[in-house]
mmCIF file of C-alpha atoms in Angstrom:
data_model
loop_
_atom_site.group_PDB
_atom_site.id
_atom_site.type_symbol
_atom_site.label_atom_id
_atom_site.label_comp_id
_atom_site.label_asym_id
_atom_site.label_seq_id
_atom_site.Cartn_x
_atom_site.Cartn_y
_atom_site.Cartn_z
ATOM 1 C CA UNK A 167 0.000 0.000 0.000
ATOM 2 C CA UNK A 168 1.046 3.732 -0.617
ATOM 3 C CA UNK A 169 2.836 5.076 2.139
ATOM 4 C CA UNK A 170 1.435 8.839 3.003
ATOM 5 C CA UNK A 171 3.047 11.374 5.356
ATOM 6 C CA UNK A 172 1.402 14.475 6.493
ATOM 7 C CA UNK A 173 3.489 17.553 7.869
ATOM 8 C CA UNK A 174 2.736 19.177 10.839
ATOM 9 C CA UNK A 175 1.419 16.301 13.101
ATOM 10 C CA UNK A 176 -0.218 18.839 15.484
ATOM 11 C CA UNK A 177 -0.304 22.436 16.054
ATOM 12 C CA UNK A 178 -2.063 24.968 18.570
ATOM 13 C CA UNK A 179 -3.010 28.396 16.368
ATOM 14 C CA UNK A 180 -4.674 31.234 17.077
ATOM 15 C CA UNK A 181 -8.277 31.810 15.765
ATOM 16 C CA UNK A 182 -8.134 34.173 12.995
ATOM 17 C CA UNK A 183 -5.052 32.752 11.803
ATOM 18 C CA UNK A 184 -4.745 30.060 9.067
ATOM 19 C CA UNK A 185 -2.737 27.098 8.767
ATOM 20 C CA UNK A 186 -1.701 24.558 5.528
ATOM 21 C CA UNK A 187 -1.803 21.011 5.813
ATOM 22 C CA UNK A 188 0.924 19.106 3.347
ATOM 23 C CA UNK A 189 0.629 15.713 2.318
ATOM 24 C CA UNK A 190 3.327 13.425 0.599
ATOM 25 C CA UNK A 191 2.813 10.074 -1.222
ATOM 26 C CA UNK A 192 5.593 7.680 -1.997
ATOM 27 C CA UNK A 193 3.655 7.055 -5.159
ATOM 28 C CA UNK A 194 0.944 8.468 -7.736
ATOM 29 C CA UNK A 195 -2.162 8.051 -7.208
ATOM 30 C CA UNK A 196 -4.759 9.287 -9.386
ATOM 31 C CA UNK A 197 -7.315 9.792 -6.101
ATOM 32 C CA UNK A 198 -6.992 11.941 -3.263
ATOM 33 C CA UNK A 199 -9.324 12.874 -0.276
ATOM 34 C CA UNK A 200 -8.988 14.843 2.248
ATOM 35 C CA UNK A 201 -11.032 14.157 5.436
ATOM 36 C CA UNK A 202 -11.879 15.612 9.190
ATOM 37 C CA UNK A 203 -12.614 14.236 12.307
ATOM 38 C CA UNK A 204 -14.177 16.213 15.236
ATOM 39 C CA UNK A 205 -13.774 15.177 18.273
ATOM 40 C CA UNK A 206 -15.640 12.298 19.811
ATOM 41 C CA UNK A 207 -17.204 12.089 16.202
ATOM 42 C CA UNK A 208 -16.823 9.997 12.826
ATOM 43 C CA UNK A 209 -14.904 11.180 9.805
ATOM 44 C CA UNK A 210 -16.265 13.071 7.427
ATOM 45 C CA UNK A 211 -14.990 13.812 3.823
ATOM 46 C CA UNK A 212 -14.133 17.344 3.150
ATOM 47 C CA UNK A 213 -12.961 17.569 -0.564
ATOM 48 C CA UNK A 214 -11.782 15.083 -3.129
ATOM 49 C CA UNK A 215 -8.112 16.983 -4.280
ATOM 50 C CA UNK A 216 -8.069 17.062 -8.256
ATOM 51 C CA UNK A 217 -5.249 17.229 -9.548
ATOM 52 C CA UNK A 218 -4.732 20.009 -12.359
ATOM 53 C CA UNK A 219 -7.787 21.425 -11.488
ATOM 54 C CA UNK A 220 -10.389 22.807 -8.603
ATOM 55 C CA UNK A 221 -10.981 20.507 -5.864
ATOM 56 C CA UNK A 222 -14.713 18.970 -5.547
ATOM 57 C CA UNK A 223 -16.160 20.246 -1.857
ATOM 58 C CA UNK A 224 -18.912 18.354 -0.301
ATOM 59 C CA UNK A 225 -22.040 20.151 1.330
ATOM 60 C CA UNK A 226 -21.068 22.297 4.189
ATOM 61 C CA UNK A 227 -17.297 22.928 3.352
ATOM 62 C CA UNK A 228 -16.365 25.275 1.074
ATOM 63 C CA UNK A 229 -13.293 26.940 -1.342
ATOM 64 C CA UNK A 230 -12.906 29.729 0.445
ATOM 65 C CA UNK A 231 -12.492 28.109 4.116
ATOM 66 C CA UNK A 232 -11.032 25.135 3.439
ATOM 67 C CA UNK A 233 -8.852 25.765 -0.124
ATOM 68 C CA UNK A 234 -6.808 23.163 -1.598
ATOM 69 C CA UNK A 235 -3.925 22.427 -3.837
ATOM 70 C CA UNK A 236 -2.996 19.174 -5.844
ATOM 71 C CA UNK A 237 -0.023 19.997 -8.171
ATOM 72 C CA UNK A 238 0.616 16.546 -8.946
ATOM 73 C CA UNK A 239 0.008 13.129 -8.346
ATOM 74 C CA UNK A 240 1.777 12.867 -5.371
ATOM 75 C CA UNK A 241 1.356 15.846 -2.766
ATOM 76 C CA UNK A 242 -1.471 17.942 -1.753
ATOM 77 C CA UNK A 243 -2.180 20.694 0.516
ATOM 78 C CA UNK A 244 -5.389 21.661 2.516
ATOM 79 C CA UNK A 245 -5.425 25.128 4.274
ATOM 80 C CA UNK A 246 -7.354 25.520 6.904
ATOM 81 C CA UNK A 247 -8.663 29.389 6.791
ATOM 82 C CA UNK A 248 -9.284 31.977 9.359
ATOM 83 C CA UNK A 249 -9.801 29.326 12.011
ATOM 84 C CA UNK A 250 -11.949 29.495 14.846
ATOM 85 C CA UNK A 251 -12.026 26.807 17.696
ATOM 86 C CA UNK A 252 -14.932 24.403 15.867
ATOM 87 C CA UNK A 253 -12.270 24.003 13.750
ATOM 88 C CA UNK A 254 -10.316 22.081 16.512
ATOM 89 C CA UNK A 255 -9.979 18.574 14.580
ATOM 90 C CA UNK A 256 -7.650 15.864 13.082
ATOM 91 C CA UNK A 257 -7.215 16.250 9.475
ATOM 92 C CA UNK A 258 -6.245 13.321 7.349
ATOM 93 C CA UNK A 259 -5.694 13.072 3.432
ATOM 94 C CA UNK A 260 -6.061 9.827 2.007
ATOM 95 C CA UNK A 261 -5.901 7.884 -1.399
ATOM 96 C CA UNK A 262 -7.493 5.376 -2.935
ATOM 97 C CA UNK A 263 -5.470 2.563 -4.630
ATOM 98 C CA UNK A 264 -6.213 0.219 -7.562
ATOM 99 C CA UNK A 265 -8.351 -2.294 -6.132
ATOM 100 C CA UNK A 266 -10.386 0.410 -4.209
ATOM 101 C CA UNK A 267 -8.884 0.410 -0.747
ATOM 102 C CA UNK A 268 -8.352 3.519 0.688
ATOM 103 C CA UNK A 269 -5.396 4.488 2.904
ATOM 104 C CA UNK A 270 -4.800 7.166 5.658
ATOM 105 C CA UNK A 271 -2.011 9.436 6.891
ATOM 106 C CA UNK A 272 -1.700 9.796 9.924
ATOM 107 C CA UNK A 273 -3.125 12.824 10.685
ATOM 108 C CA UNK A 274 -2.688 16.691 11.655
ATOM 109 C CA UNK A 275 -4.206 17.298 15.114
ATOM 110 C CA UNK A 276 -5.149 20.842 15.100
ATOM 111 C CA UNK A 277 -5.899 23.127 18.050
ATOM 112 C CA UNK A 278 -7.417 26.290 17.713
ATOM 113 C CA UNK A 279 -7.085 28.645 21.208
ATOM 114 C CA UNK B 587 -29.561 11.385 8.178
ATOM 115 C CA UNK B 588 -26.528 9.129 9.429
ATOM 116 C CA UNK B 589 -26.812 6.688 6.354
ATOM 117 C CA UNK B 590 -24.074 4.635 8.032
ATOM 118 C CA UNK B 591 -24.610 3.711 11.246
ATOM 119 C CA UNK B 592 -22.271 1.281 14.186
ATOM 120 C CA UNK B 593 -25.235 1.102 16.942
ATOM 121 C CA UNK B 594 -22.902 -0.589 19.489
ATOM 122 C CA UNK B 595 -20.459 2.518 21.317
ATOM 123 C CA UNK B 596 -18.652 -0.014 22.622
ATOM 124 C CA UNK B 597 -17.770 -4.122 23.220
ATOM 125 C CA UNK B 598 -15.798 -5.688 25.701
ATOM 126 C CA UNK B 599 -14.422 -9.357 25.012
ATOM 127 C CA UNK B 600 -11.803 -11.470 26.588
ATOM 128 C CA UNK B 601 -8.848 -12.510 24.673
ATOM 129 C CA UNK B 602 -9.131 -15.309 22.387
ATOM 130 C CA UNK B 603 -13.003 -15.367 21.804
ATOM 131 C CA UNK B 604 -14.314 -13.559 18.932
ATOM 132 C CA UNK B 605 -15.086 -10.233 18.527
ATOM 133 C CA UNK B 606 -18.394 -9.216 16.327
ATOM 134 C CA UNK B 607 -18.685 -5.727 15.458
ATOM 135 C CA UNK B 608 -21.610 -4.912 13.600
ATOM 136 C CA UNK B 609 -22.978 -2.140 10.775
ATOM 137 C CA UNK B 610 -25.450 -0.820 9.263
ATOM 138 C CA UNK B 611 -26.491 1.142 6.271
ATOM 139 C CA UNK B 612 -29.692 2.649 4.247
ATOM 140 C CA UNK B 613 -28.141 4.049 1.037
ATOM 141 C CA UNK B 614 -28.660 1.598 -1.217
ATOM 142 C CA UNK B 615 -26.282 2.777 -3.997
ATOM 143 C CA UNK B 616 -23.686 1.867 -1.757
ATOM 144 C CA UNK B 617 -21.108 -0.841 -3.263
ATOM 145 C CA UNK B 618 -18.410 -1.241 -1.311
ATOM 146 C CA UNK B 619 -17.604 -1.476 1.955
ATOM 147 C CA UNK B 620 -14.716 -1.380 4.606
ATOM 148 C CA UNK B 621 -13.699 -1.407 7.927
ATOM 149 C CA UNK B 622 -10.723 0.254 9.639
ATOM 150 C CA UNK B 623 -9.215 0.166 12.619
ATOM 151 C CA UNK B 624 -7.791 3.802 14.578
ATOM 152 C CA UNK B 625 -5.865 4.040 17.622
ATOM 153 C CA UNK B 626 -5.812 7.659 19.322
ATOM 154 C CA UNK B 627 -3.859 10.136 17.593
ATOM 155 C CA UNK B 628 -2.830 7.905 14.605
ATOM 156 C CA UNK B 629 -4.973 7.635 11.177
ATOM 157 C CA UNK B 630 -7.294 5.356 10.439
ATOM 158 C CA UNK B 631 -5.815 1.319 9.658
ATOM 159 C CA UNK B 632 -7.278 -0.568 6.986
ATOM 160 C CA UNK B 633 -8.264 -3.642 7.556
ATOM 161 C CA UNK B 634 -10.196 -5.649 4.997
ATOM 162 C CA UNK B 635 -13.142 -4.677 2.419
ATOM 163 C CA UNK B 636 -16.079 -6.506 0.790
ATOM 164 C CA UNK B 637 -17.710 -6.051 -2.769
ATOM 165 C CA UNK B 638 -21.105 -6.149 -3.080
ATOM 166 C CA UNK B 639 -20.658 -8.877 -5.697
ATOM 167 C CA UNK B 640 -19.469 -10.643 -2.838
ATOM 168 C CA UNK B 641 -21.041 -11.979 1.001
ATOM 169 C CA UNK B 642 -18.218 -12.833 2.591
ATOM 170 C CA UNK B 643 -14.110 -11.720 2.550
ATOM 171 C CA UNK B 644 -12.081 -13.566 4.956
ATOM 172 C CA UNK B 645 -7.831 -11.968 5.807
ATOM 173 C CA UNK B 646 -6.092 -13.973 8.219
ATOM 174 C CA UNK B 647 -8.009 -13.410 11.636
ATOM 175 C CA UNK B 648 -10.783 -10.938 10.344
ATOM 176 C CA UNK B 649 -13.390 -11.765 7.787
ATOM 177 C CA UNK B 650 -16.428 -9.574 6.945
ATOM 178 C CA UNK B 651 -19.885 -10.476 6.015
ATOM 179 C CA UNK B 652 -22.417 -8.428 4.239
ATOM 180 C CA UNK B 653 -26.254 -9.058 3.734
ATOM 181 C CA UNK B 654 -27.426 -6.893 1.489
ATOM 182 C CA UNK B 655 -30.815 -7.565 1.492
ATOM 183 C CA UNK B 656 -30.661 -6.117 5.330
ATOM 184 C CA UNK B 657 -28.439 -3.324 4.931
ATOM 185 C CA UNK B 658 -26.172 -5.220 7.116
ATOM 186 C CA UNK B 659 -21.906 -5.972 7.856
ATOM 187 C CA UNK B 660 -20.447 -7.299 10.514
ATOM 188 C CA UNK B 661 -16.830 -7.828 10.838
ATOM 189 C CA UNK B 662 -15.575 -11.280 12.740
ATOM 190 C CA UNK B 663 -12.106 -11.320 14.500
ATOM 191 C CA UNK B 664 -11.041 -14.710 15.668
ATOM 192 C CA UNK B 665 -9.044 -15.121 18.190
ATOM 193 C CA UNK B 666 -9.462 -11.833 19.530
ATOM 194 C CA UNK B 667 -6.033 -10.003 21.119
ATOM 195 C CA UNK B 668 -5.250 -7.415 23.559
ATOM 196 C CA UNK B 669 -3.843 -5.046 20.448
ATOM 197 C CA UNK B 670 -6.921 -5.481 19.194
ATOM 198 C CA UNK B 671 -8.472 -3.235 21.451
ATOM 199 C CA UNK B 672 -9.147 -0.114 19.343
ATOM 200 C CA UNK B 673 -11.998 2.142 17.619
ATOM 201 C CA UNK B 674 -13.348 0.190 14.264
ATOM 202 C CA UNK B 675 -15.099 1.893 11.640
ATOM 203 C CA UNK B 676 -16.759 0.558 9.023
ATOM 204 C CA UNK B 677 -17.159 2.837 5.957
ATOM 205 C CA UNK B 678 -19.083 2.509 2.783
ATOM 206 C CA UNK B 679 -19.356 3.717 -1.024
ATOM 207 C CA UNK B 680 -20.725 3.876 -3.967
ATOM 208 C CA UNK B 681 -18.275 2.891 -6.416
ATOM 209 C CA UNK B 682 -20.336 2.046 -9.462
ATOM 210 C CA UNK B 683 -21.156 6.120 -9.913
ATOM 211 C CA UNK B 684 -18.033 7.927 -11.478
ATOM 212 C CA UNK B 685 -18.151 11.022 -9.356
ATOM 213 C CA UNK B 686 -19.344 9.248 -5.951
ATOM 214 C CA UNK B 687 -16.433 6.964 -6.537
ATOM 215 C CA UNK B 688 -13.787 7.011 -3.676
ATOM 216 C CA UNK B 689 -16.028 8.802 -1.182
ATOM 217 C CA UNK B 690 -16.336 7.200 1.955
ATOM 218 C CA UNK B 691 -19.051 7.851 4.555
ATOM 219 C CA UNK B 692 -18.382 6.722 7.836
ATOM 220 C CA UNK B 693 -20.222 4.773 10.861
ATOM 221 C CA UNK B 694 -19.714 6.566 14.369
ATOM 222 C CA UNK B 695 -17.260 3.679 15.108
ATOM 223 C CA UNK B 696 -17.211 1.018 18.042
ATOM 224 C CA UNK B 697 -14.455 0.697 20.606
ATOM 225 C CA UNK B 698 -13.369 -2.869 21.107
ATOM 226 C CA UNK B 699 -11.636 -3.790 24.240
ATOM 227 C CA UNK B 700 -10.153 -7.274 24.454
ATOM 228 C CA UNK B 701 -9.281 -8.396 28.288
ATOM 229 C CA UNK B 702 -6.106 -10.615 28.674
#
């Protein structure tokens, strides 16, 4: 399976401020997710990250809060905009591989004072 | 509307019996299913999937059954161990639409505890 990194692991930031998410795969992949989970709750998808082109939100999240990059097939970014503290959450990217499984990083626990 | 749903918060079992962790689901369109396990402050495992061509998948100590005539997987690890103890999600989509494909929507997860 692909082996995805995501830099930072955690940070605390300020609300108001915004913060980028990077992640690295160790190979292309043509699918890429990226997903949040709340605390105490279940994952939810955010945005699939085209690459080439605009990512694909999903009701409830949008461009200009949650903007994304995908300049090739294997990094992406996900910025997390003018945060407040309900945006406190881990953020995960993920791809999808060949056969359909889908794979995690390992996360970006964000804090948001 | 929580089309995927774990109804069990938790399950305790002692090591070596089986664990049964259970899901359901009303979409459906839904094709493909899988279940992962996550440990606190790490990213979601994966740990086997299931077709909907298919009623049972079977890896090693876990094997997954789906009945799709009641909206229903369950996911079967035998003998249950202490590092199994974790959250497991099961997670399902629809794989036959082009622009659904890849999207995952998530159960609320269960948190298994095996007992030495």
């Amino acid at each position: 399976s692909a082996v995805i990194s995501q830099k930072p692991s955690r940070d605390i930031c300020q609300r108001g401020t915004s913060l980028t998410i990077q992640c690295q795969v160790d190979s292309q992949v043509t699918m890429m997710f990226w997903y949040r989970q709340q605390p105490g709750q279940s994952l939810t998808l955010i945005a699939t990250a085209n690459q080439g082109s605009e990512a694909t939100y999903e009701s409830g999240f949008v461009i200009d809060k949650f903007p994304i990059s995908r300049p090739n097939l294997t990094f992406s970014t996900l910025t997390v905009s003018n945060m407040s503290p309900e945006d406190s959450s881990i953020y995960l990217c993920s791809v999808v591989e060949i056969l359909g499984e889908q794979y995690f990083g390992p996360g970006t626990r964000l804090t948001v004072t | 509307d929580q089309q995927v749903k774990q109804n069990s918060p938790s399950l305790s079992v002692q090591e070596g019996r089986i664990s049964i962790l259970n899901c359901d689901y009303t979409n459906s369109m839904f094709d493909y299913f899988l279940w992962y396990k996550k440990y606190p402050a790490e990213g979601p495992t994966f740990l086997i999937s299931i077709s909907s061509i298919k009623d049972k998948n079977e890896d090693g100590r876990f094997t997954v059954f789906l009945n799709k005539s009641a909206k229903h997987l369950s996911l079967h690890i035998v003998p249950s161990q202490p590092g199994d103890s974790a959250v497991y999600f099961c997670a399902a989509s629809s794989n036959a639409g082009g622009t659904s494909y890849g999207k995952l929507t998530f159960g609320q997860g269960t948190i298994l505890t095996v007992h030495p």
